């Protein structure tokens, strides 16, 4: 768990977003309570800088922020189903692709030529300002996995009752736990307990 209180163990932004609904005592627990907490999560993941987070709250808290928060939950539900399917060795499903495309379409943009120092570069600039555009980095993360990543490396934690997912970037692709401090530690303690009692 990060200092922010959020679980940032997924190795991909979209999996960390899925992981904002962990299980506690066998019951799903939503870490994202409202638009303000969503912005705090985006800040904790580095998707928003502090000035942009403050601007987002000033500009969109209220009806537009509530609409973006509703869309965030819809996106998360579709991404969770996709993660479950990928972890089971199946394709992500059209629901995940539709949800990602819906969010990507919420940020119409155009390419502009701008001067940077002594040279020119192109930059993608939004054409309109909507609170839903805050979700675009999450959708882009999922799109990256499906286009460039290896979907077979999306795993669900092997911990009993754990629903967290991660992208396995270990060298030998052998990661089993959401974190060694959490489920990994509990599994080791359980194995030690069983060995002690079986040998006694």
Short mmCIF file of N, CA, C and O in Angstrom, two decimals, residues 17-113:
data_model
loop_
_atom_site.label_atom_id
_atom_site.label_comp_id
_atom_site.label_asym_id
_atom_site.label_seq_id
_atom_site.Cartn_x
_atom_site.Cartn_y
_atom_site.Cartn_z
N UNK A 17 -6.04 0.89 -11.06
CA UNK A 17 -7.41 1.41 -11.00
C UNK A 17 -8.39 0.30 -10.65
O UNK A 17 -9.27 0.46 -9.79
N UNK A 18 -8.25 -0.86 -11.28
CA UNK A 18 -9.07 -2.02 -10.95
C UNK A 18 -8.92 -2.36 -9.46
O UNK A 18 -9.88 -2.71 -8.78
N UNK A 19 -7.69 -2.21 -8.96
CA UNK A 19 -7.39 -2.57 -7.57
C UNK A 19 -7.91 -1.57 -6.54
O UNK A 19 -7.66 -1.74 -5.34
N UNK A 20 -8.65 -0.56 -6.99
CA UNK A 20 -9.25 0.38 -6.03
C UNK A 20 -10.52 -0.20 -5.41
O UNK A 20 -11.22 0.49 -4.68
N UNK A 21 -10.79 -1.48 -5.72
CA UNK A 21 -11.93 -2.15 -5.10
C UNK A 21 -11.47 -3.51 -4.55
O UNK A 21 -11.85 -4.56 -5.06
N UNK A 22 -10.66 -3.48 -3.49
CA UNK A 22 -10.17 -4.73 -2.91
C UNK A 22 -11.24 -5.39 -2.02
O UNK A 22 -12.29 -4.81 -1.77
N UNK A 23 -10.94 -6.58 -1.57
CA UNK A 23 -11.83 -7.28 -0.63
C UNK A 23 -11.34 -7.03 0.79
O UNK A 23 -10.13 -7.07 1.04
N UNK A 24 -12.28 -6.81 1.68
CA UNK A 24 -11.97 -6.72 3.11
C UNK A 24 -12.97 -7.59 3.85
O UNK A 24 -14.18 -7.34 3.75
N UNK A 25 -12.46 -8.59 4.54
CA UNK A 25 -13.33 -9.54 5.25
C UNK A 25 -14.38 -10.15 4.33
O UNK A 25 -15.54 -10.29 4.69
N UNK A 26 -13.95 -10.47 3.10
CA UNK A 26 -14.82 -11.13 2.15
C UNK A 26 -15.83 -10.23 1.45
O UNK A 26 -16.68 -10.69 0.70
N UNK A 27 -15.72 -8.91 1.66
CA UNK A 27 -16.67 -7.96 1.08
C UNK A 27 -15.90 -6.94 0.24
O UNK A 27 -14.89 -6.41 0.70
N UNK A 28 -16.37 -6.64 -1.00
CA UNK A 28 -15.69 -5.60 -1.79
C UNK A 28 -15.72 -4.26 -1.06
O UNK A 28 -16.74 -3.87 -0.50
N UNK A 29 -14.59 -3.58 -1.08
CA UNK A 29 -14.46 -2.28 -0.40
C UNK A 29 -13.98 -1.26 -1.42
O UNK A 29 -12.90 -1.39 -1.97
N UNK A 30 -14.80 -0.25 -1.67
CA UNK A 30 -14.48 0.76 -2.68
C UNK A 30 -13.61 1.86 -2.07
O UNK A 30 -14.05 2.57 -1.17
N UNK A 31 -12.38 1.98 -2.56
CA UNK A 31 -11.48 3.01 -2.07
C UNK A 31 -11.79 4.38 -2.67
O UNK A 31 -11.30 5.40 -2.19
N UNK A 32 -12.56 4.39 -3.76
CA UNK A 32 -12.93 5.65 -4.43
C UNK A 32 -14.34 6.02 -4.02
O UNK A 32 -15.31 5.50 -4.56
N UNK A 33 -14.47 6.95 -3.10
CA UNK A 33 -15.78 7.30 -2.55
C UNK A 33 -16.51 8.35 -3.37
O UNK A 33 -17.74 8.37 -3.41
N UNK A 34 -15.76 9.24 -4.01
CA UNK A 34 -16.38 10.32 -4.77
C UNK A 34 -15.35 10.93 -5.70
O UNK A 34 -14.22 10.46 -5.79
N UNK A 35 -15.74 12.00 -6.40
CA UNK A 35 -14.87 12.64 -7.38
C UNK A 35 -13.59 13.17 -6.73
O UNK A 35 -12.50 13.03 -7.27
N UNK A 36 -13.72 13.73 -5.54
CA UNK A 36 -12.56 14.28 -4.85
C UNK A 36 -11.52 13.18 -4.57
O UNK A 36 -10.33 13.39 -4.75
N UNK A 37 -11.97 12.00 -4.15
CA UNK A 37 -11.05 10.90 -3.87
C UNK A 37 -10.47 10.36 -5.18
O UNK A 37 -9.30 9.97 -5.23
N UNK A 38 -11.26 10.35 -6.25
CA UNK A 38 -10.73 9.96 -7.56
C UNK A 38 -9.57 10.85 -7.96
O UNK A 38 -8.52 10.37 -8.42
N UNK A 39 -9.73 12.15 -7.78
CA UNK A 39 -8.65 13.10 -8.12
C UNK A 39 -7.44 12.83 -7.22
O UNK A 39 -6.29 12.86 -7.68
N UNK A 40 -7.67 12.53 -5.95
CA UNK A 40 -6.55 12.21 -5.05
C UNK A 40 -5.83 10.95 -5.51
O UNK A 40 -4.60 10.87 -5.46
N UNK A 41 -6.58 9.95 -5.99
CA UNK A 41 -5.96 8.72 -6.52
C UNK A 41 -5.12 9.03 -7.77
O UNK A 41 -4.00 8.55 -7.88
N UNK A 42 -5.66 9.85 -8.66
CA UNK A 42 -4.91 10.23 -9.87
C UNK A 42 -3.63 10.97 -9.49
O UNK A 42 -2.58 10.77 -10.11
N UNK A 43 -3.72 11.77 -8.45
CA UNK A 43 -2.52 12.48 -7.96
C UNK A 43 -1.52 11.48 -7.37
O UNK A 43 -0.33 11.55 -7.63
N UNK A 44 -2.00 10.51 -6.60
CA UNK A 44 -1.12 9.52 -5.97
C UNK A 44 -0.40 8.65 -7.00
O UNK A 44 0.73 8.22 -6.77
N UNK A 45 -1.05 8.41 -8.13
CA UNK A 45 -0.43 7.56 -9.16
C UNK A 45 0.49 8.35 -10.08
O UNK A 45 1.16 7.76 -10.93
N UNK A 46 0.51 9.66 -9.94
CA UNK A 46 1.34 10.49 -10.81
C UNK A 46 0.64 10.86 -12.11
O UNK A 46 1.24 11.49 -12.98
N UNK A 47 -0.63 10.48 -12.26
CA UNK A 47 -1.37 10.83 -13.48
C UNK A 47 -1.72 12.31 -13.53
O UNK A 47 -1.93 12.86 -14.61
N UNK A 48 -1.81 12.93 -12.37
CA UNK A 48 -2.07 14.37 -12.27
C UNK A 48 -1.03 15.00 -11.35
O UNK A 48 -0.75 14.44 -10.29
N UNK A 49 -0.50 16.13 -11.77
CA UNK A 49 0.36 16.89 -10.87
C UNK A 49 -0.49 17.65 -9.88
O UNK A 49 -1.72 17.79 -10.07
N UNK A 50 0.12 18.17 -8.86
CA UNK A 50 -0.63 18.90 -7.82
C UNK A 50 -1.39 20.10 -8.39
O UNK A 50 -2.58 20.27 -8.08
N UNK A 51 -0.77 20.94 -9.26
CA UNK A 51 -1.54 22.07 -9.79
C UNK A 51 -2.75 21.62 -10.62
O UNK A 51 -3.83 22.20 -10.50
N UNK A 52 -2.57 20.56 -11.43
CA UNK A 52 -3.68 20.07 -12.25
C UNK A 52 -4.78 19.45 -11.38
O UNK A 52 -5.97 19.59 -11.69
N UNK A 53 -4.40 18.79 -10.31
CA UNK A 53 -5.38 18.20 -9.40
C UNK A 53 -6.21 19.31 -8.75
O UNK A 53 -7.44 19.21 -8.66
N UNK A 54 -5.55 20.36 -8.31
CA UNK A 54 -6.27 21.49 -7.69
C UNK A 54 -7.21 22.15 -8.69
O UNK A 54 -8.36 22.47 -8.37
N UNK A 55 -6.72 22.33 -9.94
CA UNK A 55 -7.56 22.93 -10.98
C UNK A 55 -8.77 22.05 -11.28
O UNK A 55 -9.88 22.54 -11.47
N UNK A 56 -8.55 20.73 -11.33
CA UNK A 56 -9.65 19.80 -11.62
C UNK A 56 -10.75 19.93 -10.57
O UNK A 56 -11.94 19.95 -10.89
N UNK A 57 -10.35 20.02 -9.30
CA UNK A 57 -11.35 20.15 -8.23
C UNK A 57 -12.08 21.49 -8.32
O UNK A 57 -13.30 21.55 -8.15
N UNK A 58 -11.34 22.56 -8.59
CA UNK A 58 -11.97 23.87 -8.69
C UNK A 58 -12.93 23.94 -9.87
O UNK A 58 -14.01 24.51 -9.78
N UNK A 59 -12.52 23.33 -10.99
CA UNK A 59 -13.29 23.44 -12.22
C UNK A 59 -14.47 22.49 -12.28
O UNK A 59 -15.53 22.84 -12.79
N UNK A 60 -14.31 21.26 -11.74
CA UNK A 60 -15.29 20.22 -12.03
C UNK A 60 -16.00 19.63 -10.82
O UNK A 60 -16.92 18.84 -11.00
N UNK A 61 -15.60 19.99 -9.60
CA UNK A 61 -16.31 19.41 -8.46
C UNK A 61 -17.75 19.89 -8.51
O UNK A 61 -18.02 21.06 -8.69
N UNK A 62 -18.67 18.97 -8.37
CA UNK A 62 -20.08 19.28 -8.55
C UNK A 62 -20.67 18.33 -9.57
O UNK A 62 -20.30 17.17 -9.64
N UNK A 63 -21.59 18.83 -10.39
CA UNK A 63 -22.32 17.96 -11.31
C UNK A 63 -21.39 17.28 -12.32
O UNK A 63 -21.50 16.10 -12.58
N UNK A 64 -20.48 18.04 -12.94
CA UNK A 64 -19.60 17.44 -13.95
C UNK A 64 -18.64 16.42 -13.33
O UNK A 64 -18.38 15.37 -13.89
N UNK A 65 -18.15 16.73 -12.14
CA UNK A 65 -17.30 15.77 -11.44
C UNK A 65 -18.06 14.51 -11.07
O UNK A 65 -17.52 13.40 -11.19
N UNK A 66 -19.31 14.66 -10.67
CA UNK A 66 -20.14 13.50 -10.34
C UNK A 66 -20.36 12.62 -11.57
O UNK A 66 -20.33 11.39 -11.49
N UNK A 67 -20.57 13.25 -12.74
CA UNK A 67 -20.74 12.49 -13.99
C UNK A 67 -19.46 11.75 -14.34
O UNK A 67 -19.50 10.58 -14.77
N UNK A 68 -18.32 12.41 -14.16
CA UNK A 68 -17.04 11.75 -14.44
C UNK A 68 -16.80 10.60 -13.48
O UNK A 68 -16.27 9.55 -13.86
N UNK A 69 -17.22 10.77 -12.23
CA UNK A 69 -17.05 9.71 -11.24
C UNK A 69 -17.92 8.50 -11.59
O UNK A 69 -17.50 7.35 -11.48
N UNK A 70 -19.14 8.75 -12.07
CA UNK A 70 -20.01 7.65 -12.52
C UNK A 70 -19.36 6.92 -13.69
O UNK A 70 -19.35 5.68 -13.74
N UNK A 71 -18.78 7.67 -14.62
CA UNK A 71 -18.08 7.05 -15.76
C UNK A 71 -16.86 6.28 -15.29
O UNK A 71 -16.55 5.20 -15.82
N UNK A 72 -16.18 6.79 -14.27
CA UNK A 72 -15.00 6.09 -13.72
C UNK A 72 -15.40 4.72 -13.18
O UNK A 72 -14.70 3.73 -13.40
N UNK A 73 -16.51 4.66 -12.50
CA UNK A 73 -16.97 3.37 -11.96
C UNK A 73 -17.37 2.41 -13.08
O UNK A 73 -17.13 1.21 -12.99
N UNK A 74 -18.00 2.92 -14.13
CA UNK A 74 -18.35 2.08 -15.28
C UNK A 74 -17.08 1.54 -15.93
O UNK A 74 -17.02 0.37 -16.29
N UNK A 75 -16.11 2.43 -16.10
CA UNK A 75 -14.85 2.01 -16.70
C UNK A 75 -14.18 0.95 -15.84
O UNK A 75 -13.71 -0.07 -16.34
N UNK A 76 -14.15 1.17 -14.54
CA UNK A 76 -13.50 0.22 -13.64
C UNK A 76 -14.16 -1.15 -13.70
O UNK A 76 -13.48 -2.18 -13.72
N UNK A 77 -15.48 -1.17 -13.74
CA UNK A 77 -16.20 -2.45 -13.81
C UNK A 77 -15.83 -3.21 -15.08
O UNK A 77 -15.59 -4.42 -15.05
N UNK A 78 -15.77 -2.50 -16.21
CA UNK A 78 -15.41 -3.14 -17.48
C UNK A 78 -13.95 -3.61 -17.45
O UNK A 78 -13.63 -4.70 -17.94
N UNK A 79 -13.08 -2.80 -16.88
CA UNK A 79 -11.66 -3.18 -16.80
C UNK A 79 -11.48 -4.37 -15.87
O UNK A 79 -10.63 -5.24 -16.13
N UNK A 80 -12.25 -4.43 -14.79
CA UNK A 80 -12.15 -5.58 -13.87
C UNK A 80 -12.54 -6.87 -14.60
O UNK A 80 -11.85 -7.87 -14.49
N UNK A 81 -13.65 -6.82 -15.35
CA UNK A 81 -14.05 -8.01 -16.11
C UNK A 81 -12.96 -8.39 -17.11
O UNK A 81 -12.65 -9.57 -17.28
N UNK A 82 -12.37 -7.40 -17.76
CA UNK A 82 -11.29 -7.67 -18.71
C UNK A 82 -10.08 -8.27 -18.03
O UNK A 82 -9.46 -9.22 -18.54
N UNK A 83 -9.72 -7.75 -16.87
CA UNK A 83 -8.57 -8.27 -16.12
C UNK A 83 -8.81 -9.71 -15.70
O UNK A 83 -7.92 -10.56 -15.79
N UNK A 84 -10.03 -9.99 -15.24
CA UNK A 84 -10.37 -11.37 -14.84
C UNK A 84 -10.22 -12.31 -16.03
O UNK A 84 -9.70 -13.42 -15.90
N UNK A 85 -10.71 -11.87 -17.18
CA UNK A 85 -10.63 -12.71 -18.38
C UNK A 85 -9.17 -12.93 -18.79
O UNK A 85 -8.77 -14.05 -19.12
N UNK A 86 -8.38 -11.87 -18.79
CA UNK A 86 -6.97 -12.00 -19.18
C UNK A 86 -6.23 -12.91 -18.21
O UNK A 86 -5.43 -13.75 -18.63
N UNK A 87 -6.49 -12.76 -16.91
CA UNK A 87 -5.82 -13.60 -15.91
C UNK A 87 -6.21 -15.07 -16.07
O UNK A 87 -5.45 -15.96 -15.68
N UNK A 88 -7.37 -15.32 -16.68
CA UNK A 88 -7.83 -16.70 -16.92
C UNK A 88 -7.37 -17.21 -18.29
O UNK A 88 -7.76 -18.30 -18.70
N UNK A 89 -6.56 -16.39 -18.99
CA UNK A 89 -6.05 -16.82 -20.30
C UNK A 89 -7.02 -16.60 -21.44
O UNK A 89 -6.86 -17.17 -22.52
N UNK A 90 -8.03 -15.75 -21.23
CA UNK A 90 -9.03 -15.48 -22.27
C UNK A 90 -8.81 -14.09 -22.86
O UNK A 90 -8.13 -13.25 -22.25
N UNK A 91 -9.41 -13.81 -24.03
CA UNK A 91 -9.36 -12.44 -24.57
C UNK A 91 -10.07 -11.48 -23.61
O UNK A 91 -10.93 -11.91 -22.83
N UNK A 92 -9.76 -10.18 -23.68
CA UNK A 92 -10.33 -9.23 -22.71
C UNK A 92 -11.84 -9.03 -22.84
O UNK A 92 -12.48 -8.65 -21.87
N UNK A 93 -12.39 -9.29 -23.99
CA UNK A 93 -13.82 -9.10 -24.19
C UNK A 93 -14.14 -7.73 -24.76
O UNK A 93 -13.42 -6.76 -24.52
N UNK A 94 -15.22 -7.68 -25.50
CA UNK A 94 -15.60 -6.43 -26.16
C UNK A 94 -16.03 -5.35 -25.18
O UNK A 94 -15.90 -4.16 -25.46
N UNK A 95 -16.56 -5.73 -24.01
CA UNK A 95 -17.00 -4.72 -23.04
C UNK A 95 -15.82 -3.84 -22.60
O UNK A 95 -15.96 -2.63 -22.47
N UNK A 96 -14.66 -4.46 -22.40
CA UNK A 96 -13.48 -3.68 -22.00
C UNK A 96 -13.05 -2.76 -23.13
O UNK A 96 -12.76 -1.58 -22.91
N UNK A 97 -13.04 -3.27 -24.35
CA UNK A 97 -12.62 -2.45 -25.50
C UNK A 97 -13.58 -1.28 -25.69
O UNK A 97 -13.15 -0.13 -25.90
N UNK A 98 -14.88 -1.54 -25.59
CA UNK A 98 -15.86 -0.45 -25.73
C UNK A 98 -15.68 0.61 -24.64
O UNK A 98 -15.75 1.81 -24.91
N UNK A 99 -15.45 0.18 -23.41
CA UNK A 99 -15.29 1.13 -22.30
C UNK A 99 -14.05 1.98 -22.50
O UNK A 99 -14.06 3.20 -22.27
N UNK A 100 -12.96 1.36 -22.94
CA UNK A 100 -11.72 2.10 -23.20
C UNK A 100 -11.95 3.12 -24.31
O UNK A 100 -11.58 4.29 -24.20
N UNK A 101 -12.58 2.69 -25.40
CA UNK A 101 -12.83 3.60 -26.52
C UNK A 101 -13.77 4.73 -26.14
O UNK A 101 -13.61 5.87 -26.61
N UNK A 102 -14.75 4.45 -25.28
CA UNK A 102 -15.68 5.49 -24.84
C UNK A 102 -14.93 6.61 -24.11
O UNK A 102 -15.17 7.79 -24.33
N UNK A 103 -14.00 6.21 -23.26
CA UNK A 103 -13.23 7.22 -22.52
C UNK A 103 -12.25 7.93 -23.44
O UNK A 103 -12.10 9.16 -23.36
N UNK A 104 -11.58 7.20 -24.32
CA UNK A 104 -10.64 7.84 -25.25
C UNK A 104 -11.34 8.87 -26.12
O UNK A 104 -10.78 9.93 -26.42
N UNK A 105 -12.59 8.59 -26.49
CA UNK A 105 -13.35 9.52 -27.34
C UNK A 105 -13.79 10.76 -26.58
O UNK A 105 -14.18 11.76 -27.19
N UNK A 106 -13.71 10.72 -25.26
CA UNK A 106 -14.14 11.87 -24.45
C UNK A 106 -13.14 13.01 -24.50
O UNK A 106 -13.41 14.09 -24.00
N UNK A 107 -11.98 12.74 -25.08
CA UNK A 107 -10.98 13.81 -25.17
C UNK A 107 -10.61 14.07 -26.62
O UNK A 107 -9.53 13.68 -27.08
N UNK A 108 -11.50 14.72 -27.37
CA UNK A 108 -11.11 15.08 -28.74
C UNK A 108 -9.92 16.02 -28.69
O UNK A 108 -9.86 16.91 -27.84
N UNK A 109 -8.98 15.79 -29.57
CA UNK A 109 -7.75 16.59 -29.55
C UNK A 109 -7.26 16.79 -30.98
O UNK A 109 -7.69 16.11 -31.91
N UNK A 110 -6.38 17.74 -31.13
CA UNK A 110 -5.74 17.95 -32.43
C UNK A 110 -4.25 18.09 -32.20
O UNK A 110 -3.78 18.40 -31.10
N UNK A 111 -3.50 17.83 -33.25
CA UNK A 111 -2.04 17.96 -33.18
C UNK A 111 -1.67 19.38 -33.56
O UNK A 111 -2.12 19.90 -34.58
N UNK A 112 -0.87 20.02 -32.73
CA UNK A 112 -0.41 21.38 -33.00
C UNK A 112 1.11 21.40 -33.05
O UNK A 112 1.78 20.66 -32.32
N UNK A 113 1.62 22.26 -33.91
CA UNK A 113 3.06 22.47 -34.01
C UNK A 113 3.42 23.61 -33.07
O UNK A 113 2.83 24.70 -33.13
#
